[in-house]
Amino acid sequence: AQKVTQAQTEISVVEKEDVTLDCVYETRDTTYYLFWYKQPPSGELVFLIRRNSFDEQNEISGRYSWNFQKSTSSFNFTITASQVVDSAVYFCALSESYTSGNTGKLIFGQGTTLQVKP
Amino acid sequence: EPEVTQTPSHQVTQMGQEVILRCVPISNHLYFYWYRQILGQKVEFLVSFYNNEISEKSEIFDDQFSVERPDGSNFTLKIRSTKLEDSAMYFCASSPGRHGSPLHFGNGTRLTVT
């Protein structure tokens, strides 16, 4: 069974602090994809990054970085020098391969609400 | 950049009424999805749709729900006989269907059942 766990329900930081959002996943598939989405207060779901199960290289995009570790089934997201505009709910999600009968659907974690205070 | 559009943005209905939520997916996408998010909770998968039929559905997607792609562009979610607990944000999403493609989400329809 596939499952995504984001143990941190809410995080509050002061602007310019670094913050890491944790994501742990479960899957029996050997081929899968992991995603992060951002949901700002306006409510839409914004795609941030995708990672496939064969690529454990960390990725950096501006102030955002992602650490994928298969050994611990984790895909953590770090925001460096956080800004007020980073305040949002962040969702980690998992998609298994089509060969396992999956239709490309995403299974989301519970989300982490990040509040960045000025 | 092409986007998924959903209408209406907010729908208020009385318990027991039928509602239809509409979505226009990105034109060259092949897979379509509906998700639900009850206020403050996680985003839950309802159904996926491919080649004009349901390809997968969750246990939430019971006989009360149906989906349709009536004209090759719109993708609708119908909820028959709405209940109070159907109040939620409903998101439509589409994907080109390549393995591991991210889902592109619409801005959602907030459904309020009174």
Tab-separated table of C-alpha atoms in Angstrom:
chain	number	residue	atom	x	y	z
A	1	ALA	CA	0.000	0.000	0.000
A	2	GLN	CA	1.176	3.498	-0.706
A	3	LYS	CA	1.273	6.125	2.001
A	4	VAL	CA	2.820	9.541	2.572
A	5	THR	CA	3.397	10.913	6.048
A	6	GLN	CA	4.172	14.498	6.901
A	7	ALA	CA	4.562	14.425	10.640
A	8	GLN	CA	4.871	18.181	11.064
A	9	THR	CA	1.393	19.675	11.094
A	10	GLU	CA	2.471	23.273	11.571
A	11	ILE	CA	5.793	25.076	11.591
A	12	SER	CA	6.320	28.695	12.494
A	13	VAL	CA	9.584	30.502	11.758
A	14	VAL	CA	10.808	34.040	11.612
A	15	GLU	CA	11.788	35.458	8.268
A	16	LYS	CA	15.306	34.556	7.091
A	17	GLU	CA	15.375	31.370	9.106
A	18	ASP	CA	15.958	28.088	7.289
A	19	VAL	CA	13.204	25.493	7.593
A	20	THR	CA	12.972	21.836	6.619
A	21	LEU	CA	9.696	20.077	5.896
A	22	ASP	CA	9.789	16.327	6.382
A	23	CYS	CA	8.169	13.703	4.183
A	24	VAL	CA	8.279	9.940	4.635
A	25	TYR	CA	6.682	7.584	2.154
A	26	GLU	CA	5.755	3.932	1.838
A	27	THR	CA	5.477	1.968	-1.364
A	28	ARG	CA	6.097	-1.564	-2.562
A	29	ASP	CA	6.893	-0.344	-6.048
A	30	THR	CA	10.493	-0.028	-7.172
A	31	THR	CA	9.613	2.675	-9.684
A	32	TYR	CA	7.808	5.668	-8.319
A	33	TYR	CA	7.776	9.449	-8.321
A	34	LEU	CA	7.735	11.915	-5.469
A	35	PHE	CA	6.371	15.432	-5.641
A	36	TRP	CA	6.070	18.571	-3.609
A	37	TYR	CA	3.148	20.955	-4.076
A	38	LYS	CA	2.542	24.344	-2.480
A	39	GLN	CA	-0.927	25.557	-1.514
A	40	PRO	CA	-0.820	29.297	-0.761
A	41	PRO	CA	-3.667	30.996	1.140
A	42	SER	CA	-5.440	31.594	-2.177
A	43	GLY	CA	-6.005	27.824	-2.341
A	44	GLU	CA	-4.541	26.614	-5.606
A	45	LEU	CA	-2.110	23.702	-5.782
A	46	VAL	CA	1.208	24.669	-7.305
A	47	PHE	CA	3.667	22.033	-8.494
A	48	LEU	CA	7.192	22.560	-7.135
A	49	ILE	CA	9.276	19.508	-7.935
A	50	ARG	CA	9.239	15.892	-9.108
A	51	ARG	CA	11.780	13.196	-8.312
A	52	ASN	CA	11.937	9.647	-9.648
A	53	SER	CA	12.990	6.715	-7.525
A	54	PHE	CA	16.201	6.160	-9.470
A	55	ASP	CA	17.567	9.627	-9.002
A	56	GLU	CA	18.808	10.319	-5.501
A	57	GLN	CA	20.686	13.460	-6.388
A	58	ASN	CA	19.719	16.384	-4.267
A	59	GLU	CA	18.251	19.308	-6.097
A	60	ILE	CA	18.508	23.006	-5.500
A	61	SER	CA	16.342	25.676	-7.060
A	62	GLY	CA	17.047	29.112	-5.691
A	63	ARG	CA	16.172	29.079	-2.000
A	64	TYR	CA	14.536	25.656	-2.293
A	65	SER	CA	16.355	22.354	-1.978
A	66	TRP	CA	15.216	18.774	-1.773
A	67	ASN	CA	16.907	15.803	-0.154
A	68	PHE	CA	15.806	12.367	-1.357
A	69	GLN	CA	17.050	9.375	0.631
A	70	LYS	CA	15.781	5.974	-0.444
A	71	SER	CA	17.390	4.281	2.531
A	72	THR	CA	15.082	6.126	4.893
A	73	SER	CA	12.169	6.558	2.414
A	74	SER	CA	12.313	10.286	2.894
A	75	PHE	CA	12.007	13.255	0.578
A	76	ASN	CA	12.592	16.386	2.636
A	77	PHE	CA	12.208	19.965	1.494
A	78	THR	CA	14.313	22.835	2.803
A	79	ILE	CA	13.647	26.514	2.349
A	80	THR	CA	16.685	28.660	2.972
A	81	ALA	CA	16.285	32.230	4.215
A	82	SER	CA	12.521	31.919	4.414
A	83	GLN	CA	10.304	34.808	3.380
A	84	VAL	CA	6.775	35.785	4.337
A	85	VAL	CA	5.631	34.789	0.833
A	86	ASP	CA	6.666	31.210	1.608
A	87	SER	CA	3.764	30.976	4.054
A	88	ALA	CA	1.567	28.201	2.700
A	89	VAL	CA	0.597	24.585	3.132
A	90	TYR	CA	3.118	22.255	1.566
A	91	PHE	CA	2.138	18.790	0.409
A	92	CYS	CA	4.377	15.869	-0.388
A	93	ALA	CA	2.898	13.308	-2.797
A	94	LEU	CA	3.704	9.900	-4.251
A	95	SER	CA	2.845	8.331	-7.600
A	96	GLU	CA	3.559	4.710	-8.417
A	97	SER	CA	4.390	3.387	-11.855
A	98	TYR	CA	1.791	2.612	-14.501
A	99	THR	CA	3.104	-0.949	-14.662
A	100	SER	CA	1.722	-1.587	-11.215
A	101	GLY	CA	-1.727	-0.620	-12.421
A	102	ASN	CA	-1.521	2.906	-11.146
A	103	THR	CA	-3.237	5.550	-13.236
A	104	GLY	CA	-0.820	8.314	-12.411
A	105	LYS	CA	-2.813	9.480	-9.416
A	106	LEU	CA	-0.999	11.218	-6.605
A	107	ILE	CA	-1.332	10.177	-3.015
A	108	PHE	CA	-0.836	13.211	-0.800
A	109	GLY	CA	0.485	13.554	2.699
A	110	GLN	CA	-1.472	15.468	5.280
A	111	GLY	CA	0.386	18.680	4.533
A	112	THR	CA	2.548	20.972	6.638
A	113	THR	CA	1.387	24.503	7.294
A	114	LEU	CA	4.345	26.857	7.224
A	115	GLN	CA	3.971	30.274	8.736
A	116	VAL	CA	6.803	32.716	8.170
A	117	LYS	CA	6.595	35.749	10.420
A	118	PRO	CA	8.213	39.057	9.523
B	1	GLU	CA	1.157	28.553	-20.216
B	2	PRO	CA	-1.969	26.421	-20.625
B	3	GLU	CA	-3.911	25.789	-17.464
B	4	VAL	CA	-6.779	23.780	-16.066
B	5	THR	CA	-9.875	25.876	-15.515
B	6	GLN	CA	-12.710	25.097	-13.147
B	7	THR	CA	-16.148	26.620	-12.851
B	8	PRO	CA	-17.771	27.821	-10.733
B	9	SER	CA	-15.236	28.945	-8.168
B	10	HIS	CA	-17.850	28.678	-5.447
B	11	GLN	CA	-21.096	26.706	-5.453
B	12	VAL	CA	-23.675	26.780	-2.688
B	13	THR	CA	-26.376	24.144	-2.731
B	14	GLN	CA	-28.990	22.714	-0.427
B	15	MET	CA	-28.735	19.232	0.990
B	16	GLY	CA	-30.303	16.721	-1.332
B	17	GLN	CA	-29.714	18.738	-4.494
B	18	GLU	CA	-27.558	17.649	-7.409
B	19	VAL	CA	-24.500	19.649	-8.420
B	20	ILE	CA	-22.240	19.532	-11.434
B	21	LEU	CA	-18.711	20.803	-11.155
B	22	ARG	CA	-17.019	21.653	-14.433
B	23	CYS	CA	-13.451	21.502	-15.570
B	24	VAL	CA	-11.601	22.187	-18.786
B	25	PRO	CA	-8.339	20.225	-18.705
B	26	ILE	CA	-5.247	21.173	-20.672
B	27	SER	CA	-6.017	20.323	-24.276
B	28	ASN	CA	-3.352	17.728	-25.098
B	29	HIS	CA	-3.592	15.939	-21.761
B	30	LEU	CA	-4.875	12.392	-21.632
B	31	TYR	CA	-5.514	11.641	-17.958
B	32	PHE	CA	-8.032	13.518	-15.847
B	33	TYR	CA	-8.629	13.460	-12.135
B	34	TRP	CA	-10.882	14.765	-9.415
B	35	TYR	CA	-9.645	15.362	-5.897
B	36	ARG	CA	-11.389	16.612	-2.784
B	37	GLN	CA	-10.045	18.655	0.113
B	38	ILE	CA	-12.200	19.083	3.161
B	39	LEU	CA	-11.310	22.342	4.887
B	40	GLY	CA	-7.941	22.109	6.594
B	41	GLN	CA	-7.393	18.508	5.629
B	42	LYS	CA	-5.414	16.532	3.103
B	43	VAL	CA	-6.054	16.389	-0.611
B	44	GLU	CA	-7.897	13.128	-1.315
B	45	PHE	CA	-8.071	11.248	-4.597
B	46	LEU	CA	-11.560	10.610	-5.917
B	47	VAL	CA	-11.269	9.312	-9.463
B	48	SER	CA	-9.088	9.087	-12.536
B	49	PHE	CA	-10.423	9.054	-16.077
B	50	TYR	CA	-8.723	7.933	-19.266
B	51	ASN	CA	-9.921	7.069	-22.739
B	52	ASN	CA	-13.477	8.069	-21.863
B	53	GLU	CA	-13.857	5.796	-18.922
B	54	ILE	CA	-13.028	5.628	-15.237
B	55	SER	CA	-9.636	4.010	-14.791
B	56	GLU	CA	-9.487	4.110	-11.031
B	57	LYS	CA	-11.653	5.330	-8.186
B	58	SER	CA	-11.286	5.585	-4.455
B	59	GLU	CA	-13.699	4.286	-1.835
B	60	ILE	CA	-14.942	7.861	-1.407
B	61	PHE	CA	-16.221	7.777	-5.000
B	62	ASP	CA	-19.448	5.907	-4.369
B	63	ASP	CA	-22.702	5.785	-6.350
B	64	GLN	CA	-23.408	9.368	-5.400
B	65	PHE	CA	-20.637	10.516	-7.724
B	66	SER	CA	-20.218	10.300	-11.466
B	67	VAL	CA	-17.859	11.778	-14.033
B	68	GLU	CA	-18.268	12.519	-17.673
B	69	ARG	CA	-16.397	14.004	-20.573
B	70	PRO	CA	-19.378	14.990	-22.670
B	71	ASP	CA	-17.768	16.895	-25.509
B	72	GLY	CA	-14.069	16.175	-25.657
B	73	SER	CA	-13.079	19.290	-23.754
B	74	ASN	CA	-15.126	19.540	-20.564
B	75	PHE	CA	-14.718	17.098	-17.713
B	76	THR	CA	-17.491	17.117	-15.143
B	77	LEU	CA	-18.082	15.750	-11.668
B	78	LYS	CA	-21.703	15.221	-10.720
B	79	ILE	CA	-22.735	14.751	-7.117
B	80	ARG	CA	-26.252	13.446	-6.712
B	81	SER	CA	-28.246	14.201	-3.573
B	82	THR	CA	-25.559	16.225	-1.812
B	83	LYS	CA	-24.924	15.790	1.887
B	84	LEU	CA	-23.486	18.241	4.406
B	85	GLU	CA	-20.242	16.265	4.483
B	86	ASP	CA	-19.762	16.834	0.754
B	87	SER	CA	-18.795	20.424	1.576
B	88	ALA	CA	-15.203	20.716	0.421
B	89	MET	CA	-12.900	22.136	-2.208
B	90	TYR	CA	-12.970	20.007	-5.339
B	91	PHE	CA	-9.928	20.075	-7.568
B	92	CYS	CA	-9.746	18.923	-11.136
B	93	ALA	CA	-6.370	17.908	-12.536
B	94	SER	CA	-4.963	16.700	-15.803
B	95	SER	CA	-1.772	15.065	-16.944
B	96	PRO	CA	-0.192	14.285	-20.313
B	97	GLY	CA	0.023	10.718	-19.113
B	98	ARG	CA	3.730	10.170	-19.419
B	99	HIS	CA	5.021	8.132	-16.537
B	100	GLY	CA	5.610	10.367	-13.565
B	101	SER	CA	4.103	13.483	-15.097
B	102	PRO	CA	3.072	16.040	-12.514
B	103	LEU	CA	-0.626	16.705	-12.270
B	104	HIS	CA	-1.738	20.178	-13.261
B	105	PHE	CA	-4.485	21.354	-10.949
B	106	GLY	CA	-7.261	23.832	-11.464
B	107	ASN	CA	-7.972	26.495	-8.865
B	108	GLY	CA	-10.757	24.420	-7.394
B	109	THR	CA	-14.469	24.747	-6.784
B	110	ARG	CA	-15.522	25.372	-3.224
B	111	LEU	CA	-18.759	23.464	-2.641
B	112	THR	CA	-20.873	24.469	0.332
B	113	VAL	CA	-23.842	22.264	1.174
B	114	THR	CA	-26.356	23.876	3.538
